[in-house]
């Protein structure tokens, strides 16, 4: 286990984006199986963006398709752009094509964030969805079994943007923010939810992420959102490909043999 200055995460470096997708799919399977040994459901919150798409497509193919207990799996989103589900920028719309339409899962196991409402109404609707689904833990927060996060080259994660004061909101599970590409209103889960998760996995791929990864791992004062993600009791996993890790000076992370 290679411990990094970024909140003691486990770092794995995949040879390329294809292996990163496979490693992500394997982790998804492993977490689903481990979770169902402990409880009757597997609750996962997933990111949008381009990085995880190859992994999502893999999950609907063998060997992952039949290895995952889809009947007990419940899929939430970490964030959403406030656009209709059929808009090309919709995270739900993209994942529906890549995964949801291809797996044996019912509509009541899928929890898209409402992109067609005004942000404030949408955030309280999603908060209600979370309250209704989760048996609140002792800390009174929903506990996801796995959260998949990406990182923008500007250092954002989910839709928590560097320097955005709303990202620091406390006492809320879902907030509305604005920014990113496209620069639209968004919903996002908050640090409080992320830091209650049993496992958080950052999936990061590509040379354009190398500099922000170096900043994250080498400048604790950069105050970037991913540096505020430290699961209280859960695992933190960094799944990078060699391009995204190419500027890291960490010289002995658990790269794949
Ligand atoms: C979003 C995503 C966002 C994403 C990063 C990385 O809705 O935009 O949730 O947080 O994970 O922007 O995106 P790429 O994987 O496309 O680089």
Short mmCIF file of C-alpha atoms and ligand atoms in Angstrom, two decimals:
data_model
loop_
_atom_site.label_atom_id
_atom_site.label_comp_id
_atom_site.label_asym_id
_atom_site.label_seq_id
_atom_site.Cartn_x
_atom_site.Cartn_y
_atom_site.Cartn_z
CA UNK A 1 0.00 0.00 0.00
CA UNK A 2 1.66 3.22 -1.12
CA UNK A 3 0.58 6.08 1.12
CA UNK A 4 0.51 9.48 -0.52
CA UNK A 5 0.26 12.95 0.94
CA UNK A 6 -3.20 13.10 -0.56
CA UNK A 7 -5.08 11.71 2.36
CA UNK A 8 -3.40 8.31 2.49
CA UNK A 9 -4.90 6.86 -0.65
CA UNK A 10 -3.83 3.67 -2.40
CA UNK A 11 -2.39 4.45 -5.83
CA UNK A 12 -2.56 2.06 -8.75
CA UNK A 13 -1.18 3.01 -12.15
CA UNK A 14 -2.60 1.24 -15.19
CA UNK A 15 -0.57 1.02 -18.41
CA UNK A 16 -3.19 2.86 -20.46
CA UNK A 17 -6.82 3.99 -20.55
CA UNK A 18 -8.04 0.50 -21.55
CA UNK A 19 -6.37 -1.12 -18.55
CA UNK A 20 -7.68 1.71 -16.35
CA UNK A 21 -11.21 0.83 -17.47
CA UNK A 22 -10.59 -2.85 -16.69
CA UNK A 23 -9.20 -2.03 -13.25
CA UNK A 24 -12.21 0.18 -12.58
CA UNK A 25 -14.61 -2.58 -13.62
CA UNK A 26 -12.78 -5.10 -11.44
CA UNK A 27 -13.01 -2.74 -8.44
CA UNK A 28 -16.74 -2.22 -9.08
CA UNK A 29 -17.27 -6.01 -9.09
CA UNK A 30 -15.14 -6.54 -5.99
CA UNK A 31 -16.89 -3.80 -4.02
CA UNK A 32 -20.33 -5.09 -5.03
CA UNK A 33 -19.52 -8.63 -3.88
CA UNK A 34 -17.87 -7.52 -0.63
CA UNK A 35 -20.78 -5.19 0.15
CA UNK A 36 -23.42 -7.88 -0.36
CA UNK A 37 -21.63 -10.11 2.13
CA UNK A 38 -22.34 -7.35 4.67
CA UNK A 39 -25.74 -5.90 3.65
CA UNK A 40 -28.62 -6.44 1.26
CA UNK A 41 -27.83 -3.71 -1.27
CA UNK A 42 -24.89 -2.07 -3.06
CA UNK A 43 -25.24 1.70 -3.39
CA UNK A 44 -22.85 3.34 -5.83
CA UNK A 45 -22.59 7.00 -6.89
CA UNK A 46 -20.99 7.58 -10.27
CA UNK A 47 -19.41 10.50 -12.08
CA UNK A 48 -20.01 11.80 -15.56
CA UNK A 49 -17.36 13.06 -17.93
CA UNK A 50 -15.43 11.02 -20.49
CA UNK A 51 -12.94 9.07 -18.35
CA UNK A 52 -15.31 6.49 -16.83
CA UNK A 53 -17.26 5.83 -20.07
CA UNK A 54 -15.03 2.95 -21.19
CA UNK A 55 -15.42 1.38 -17.75
CA UNK A 56 -19.22 1.78 -17.79
CA UNK A 57 -19.37 0.10 -21.22
CA UNK A 58 -17.22 -2.77 -19.88
CA UNK A 59 -19.60 -3.39 -16.95
CA UNK A 60 -22.32 -4.50 -19.37
CA UNK A 61 -19.96 -7.04 -20.98
CA UNK A 62 -18.61 -10.37 -19.73
CA UNK A 63 -17.03 -11.24 -17.38
CA UNK A 64 -18.40 -8.23 -15.46
CA UNK A 65 -22.02 -8.42 -16.62
CA UNK A 66 -22.76 -11.72 -14.89
CA UNK A 67 -20.37 -11.11 -11.98
CA UNK A 68 -22.21 -8.02 -10.73
CA UNK A 69 -25.36 -8.51 -8.57
CA UNK A 70 -27.41 -6.02 -10.59
CA UNK A 71 -30.65 -6.90 -8.76
CA UNK A 72 -29.17 -5.53 -5.54
CA UNK A 73 -27.29 -2.62 -7.13
CA UNK A 74 -28.57 0.96 -6.81
CA UNK A 75 -27.02 3.66 -8.97
CA UNK A 76 -26.85 7.33 -7.99
CA UNK A 77 -24.91 10.20 -9.58
CA UNK A 78 -22.30 12.40 -7.89
CA UNK A 79 -23.32 15.34 -10.05
CA UNK A 80 -25.39 16.40 -13.02
CA UNK A 81 -25.54 19.28 -15.42
CA UNK A 82 -28.90 21.10 -15.31
CA UNK A 83 -29.91 20.03 -18.82
CA UNK A 84 -32.62 17.65 -20.06
CA UNK A 85 -31.73 13.92 -19.96
CA UNK A 86 -31.57 13.78 -23.79
CA UNK A 87 -29.07 16.69 -23.94
CA UNK A 88 -25.53 15.58 -24.99
CA UNK A 89 -24.13 17.13 -21.79
CA UNK A 90 -26.38 15.06 -19.49
CA UNK A 91 -24.38 12.67 -17.31
CA UNK A 92 -27.45 10.48 -16.87
CA UNK A 93 -28.17 10.54 -20.62
CA UNK A 94 -24.61 9.44 -21.42
CA UNK A 95 -24.53 6.69 -18.79
CA UNK A 96 -27.98 5.48 -19.93
CA UNK A 97 -26.50 4.76 -23.38
CA UNK A 98 -23.20 3.35 -22.07
CA UNK A 99 -24.57 1.16 -19.27
CA UNK A 100 -28.10 1.53 -17.91
CA UNK A 101 -29.92 0.37 -21.06
CA UNK A 102 -27.70 -2.73 -21.25
CA UNK A 103 -28.00 -4.18 -17.73
CA UNK A 104 -30.83 -6.05 -15.94
CA UNK A 105 -31.73 -3.26 -13.53
CA UNK A 106 -35.14 -1.78 -12.79
CA UNK A 107 -36.10 1.89 -12.82
CA UNK A 108 -36.47 2.00 -9.03
CA UNK A 109 -32.77 1.11 -8.70
CA UNK A 110 -31.66 4.14 -10.72
CA UNK A 111 -31.55 7.62 -9.17
CA UNK A 112 -30.74 10.26 -11.78
CA UNK A 113 -30.41 13.84 -10.57
CA UNK A 114 -33.26 15.96 -12.01
CA UNK A 115 -31.67 18.13 -14.70
CA UNK A 116 -34.93 19.66 -15.90
CA UNK A 117 -35.83 21.65 -12.78
CA UNK A 118 -34.53 24.84 -11.24
CA UNK A 119 -31.37 24.09 -9.25
CA UNK A 120 -32.79 24.76 -5.79
CA UNK A 121 -35.87 22.59 -6.32
CA UNK A 122 -33.72 19.90 -7.92
CA UNK A 123 -31.27 19.78 -5.00
CA UNK A 124 -34.04 19.39 -2.43
CA UNK A 125 -35.70 16.71 -4.59
CA UNK A 126 -32.45 14.75 -4.72
CA UNK A 127 -31.88 15.22 -0.98
CA UNK A 128 -35.32 13.63 -0.47
CA UNK A 129 -34.36 10.75 -2.77
CA UNK A 130 -31.24 10.16 -0.64
CA UNK A 131 -33.18 10.39 2.63
CA UNK A 132 -35.81 7.98 1.34
CA UNK A 133 -33.30 5.41 0.16
CA UNK A 134 -30.71 5.35 2.89
CA UNK A 135 -31.16 4.12 6.43
CA UNK A 136 -29.31 7.00 8.04
CA UNK A 137 -26.05 6.03 9.68
CA UNK A 138 -25.18 7.06 13.21
CA UNK A 139 -23.72 10.25 11.71
CA UNK A 140 -27.06 10.91 10.03
CA UNK A 141 -25.51 10.83 6.54
CA UNK A 142 -26.11 8.39 3.68
CA UNK A 143 -23.21 5.95 3.35
CA UNK A 144 -22.37 4.99 -0.24
CA UNK A 145 -20.52 1.71 -0.69
CA UNK A 146 -18.58 3.05 -3.67
CA UNK A 147 -18.21 6.52 -5.14
CA UNK A 148 -16.46 6.98 -8.50
CA UNK A 149 -14.94 10.41 -9.00
CA UNK A 150 -13.05 12.09 -11.82
CA UNK A 151 -10.81 15.13 -11.79
CA UNK A 152 -10.88 18.09 -14.15
CA UNK A 153 -7.58 19.59 -15.30
CA UNK A 154 -8.55 22.65 -13.20
CA UNK A 155 -8.71 20.45 -10.11
CA UNK A 156 -12.49 20.14 -9.74
CA UNK A 157 -14.16 16.89 -8.81
CA UNK A 158 -17.85 16.10 -9.18
CA UNK A 159 -19.12 19.67 -9.59
CA UNK A 160 -17.08 21.07 -6.71
CA UNK A 161 -14.92 23.74 -8.27
CA UNK A 162 -11.70 25.29 -6.91
CA UNK A 163 -12.37 28.67 -5.29
CA UNK A 164 -16.14 28.25 -5.39
CA UNK A 165 -17.40 29.19 -1.91
CA UNK A 166 -20.59 27.10 -2.40
CA UNK A 167 -18.40 23.99 -2.54
CA UNK A 168 -17.70 24.58 1.15
CA UNK A 169 -21.41 24.39 2.08
CA UNK A 170 -21.87 22.40 5.28
CA UNK A 171 -24.98 20.59 6.49
CA UNK A 172 -26.27 19.79 2.99
CA UNK A 173 -25.98 16.59 0.97
CA UNK A 174 -26.75 18.10 -2.42
CA UNK A 175 -26.01 21.63 -3.60
CA UNK A 176 -26.26 23.55 -6.85
CA UNK A 177 -23.14 25.08 -8.36
CA UNK A 178 -22.16 26.59 -11.71
CA UNK A 179 -19.05 26.09 -13.80
CA UNK A 180 -17.01 23.53 -15.69
CA UNK A 181 -17.31 22.62 -19.34
CA UNK A 182 -20.05 23.20 -20.27
CA UNK A 183 -20.34 26.18 -17.92
CA UNK A 184 -23.88 25.50 -16.72
CA UNK A 185 -25.77 25.16 -13.46
CA UNK A 186 -25.10 21.79 -11.85
CA UNK A 187 -26.10 19.64 -8.93
CA UNK A 188 -23.41 17.96 -6.90
CA UNK A 189 -23.08 15.80 -3.81
CA UNK A 190 -21.01 17.46 -1.10
CA UNK A 191 -17.78 16.66 0.73
CA UNK A 192 -19.86 15.52 3.71
CA UNK A 193 -21.42 12.76 1.62
CA UNK A 194 -18.15 11.84 -0.08
CA UNK A 195 -16.28 11.56 3.21
CA UNK A 196 -18.82 9.12 4.64
CA UNK A 197 -18.35 6.65 1.77
CA UNK A 198 -16.98 3.18 2.36
CA UNK A 199 -14.80 3.48 -0.75
CA UNK A 200 -13.94 6.39 -2.98
CA UNK A 201 -12.12 5.75 -6.27
CA UNK A 202 -10.70 8.53 -8.41
CA UNK A 203 -10.33 7.48 -12.04
CA UNK A 204 -7.85 9.75 -13.84
CA UNK A 205 -6.57 9.34 -17.36
CA UNK A 206 -4.56 11.35 -19.86
CA UNK A 207 -1.60 13.71 -20.10
CA UNK A 208 -3.86 16.72 -19.62
CA UNK A 209 -4.38 15.57 -16.00
CA UNK A 210 -0.67 15.08 -15.21
CA UNK A 211 -0.07 18.61 -13.92
CA UNK A 212 -3.11 18.70 -11.65
CA UNK A 213 -2.17 15.25 -10.28
CA UNK A 214 1.31 16.57 -9.50
CA UNK A 215 -0.24 19.57 -7.71
CA UNK A 216 -2.63 17.35 -5.76
CA UNK A 217 0.12 15.02 -4.62
CA UNK A 218 2.88 17.55 -4.03
CA UNK A 219 1.23 20.81 -2.92
CA UNK A 220 -0.91 20.26 0.19
CA UNK A 221 -1.60 24.02 0.22
CA UNK A 222 -3.21 24.05 -3.22
CA UNK A 223 -6.64 23.81 -1.56
CA UNK A 224 -8.10 21.80 -4.44
CA UNK A 225 -11.40 19.94 -3.86
CA UNK A 226 -9.93 16.41 -4.18
CA UNK A 227 -7.55 17.28 -1.33
CA UNK A 228 -10.60 17.72 0.91
CA UNK A 229 -11.79 14.20 0.22
CA UNK A 230 -10.65 12.01 3.08
CA UNK A 231 -13.11 9.22 3.85
CA UNK A 232 -13.74 9.12 7.61
CA UNK A 233 -13.75 5.34 7.75
CA UNK A 234 -13.53 4.29 4.11
CA UNK A 235 -10.91 3.45 1.51
CA UNK A 236 -9.46 6.04 -0.89
CA UNK A 237 -8.20 4.61 -4.17
CA UNK A 238 -6.41 6.48 -6.96
CA UNK A 239 -6.69 4.64 -10.27
CA UNK A 240 -4.45 6.47 -12.74
CA UNK A 241 -3.03 5.64 -16.13
CA UNK A 242 0.66 6.26 -16.86
CA UNK A 243 -0.10 9.50 -18.72
CA UNK A 244 -2.00 11.02 -15.80
CA UNK A 245 0.72 9.82 -13.39
CA UNK A 246 3.59 10.92 -15.64
CA UNK A 247 4.62 13.95 -13.52
CA UNK A 248 4.29 12.28 -10.12
CA UNK A 249 7.46 11.92 -8.14
CA UNK A 250 5.94 9.14 -6.08
CA UNK A 251 8.37 6.40 -7.11
CA UNK A 252 6.97 3.21 -5.78
CA UNK A 253 3.19 3.25 -6.01
CA UNK A 254 1.56 -0.08 -6.57
CA UNK A 255 1.92 -0.13 -10.35
CA UNK A 256 0.66 -3.23 -12.09
CA UNK A 257 3.21 -6.00 -12.70
C1 LIG B 1 -18.92 16.22 -14.68
C2 LIG B 1 -18.08 15.19 -13.99
C3 LIG B 1 -16.75 15.81 -13.65
C4 LIG B 1 -15.70 14.93 -14.30
C5 LIG B 1 -14.43 15.71 -14.51
C6 LIG B 1 -13.45 14.90 -15.38
O1 LIG B 1 -20.13 16.15 -14.59
O2 LIG B 1 -18.32 17.05 -15.38
O3 LIG B 1 -18.67 14.57 -12.95
O4 LIG B 1 -16.47 15.98 -12.32
O5 LIG B 1 -15.47 13.79 -13.49
O6 LIG B 1 -14.76 16.92 -15.19
O7 LIG B 1 -14.06 14.78 -16.65
P1 LIG B 1 -13.35 13.90 -17.80
O8 LIG B 1 -13.39 12.49 -17.33
O9 LIG B 1 -14.19 14.15 -19.02
O10 LIG B 1 -11.93 14.44 -17.94
#
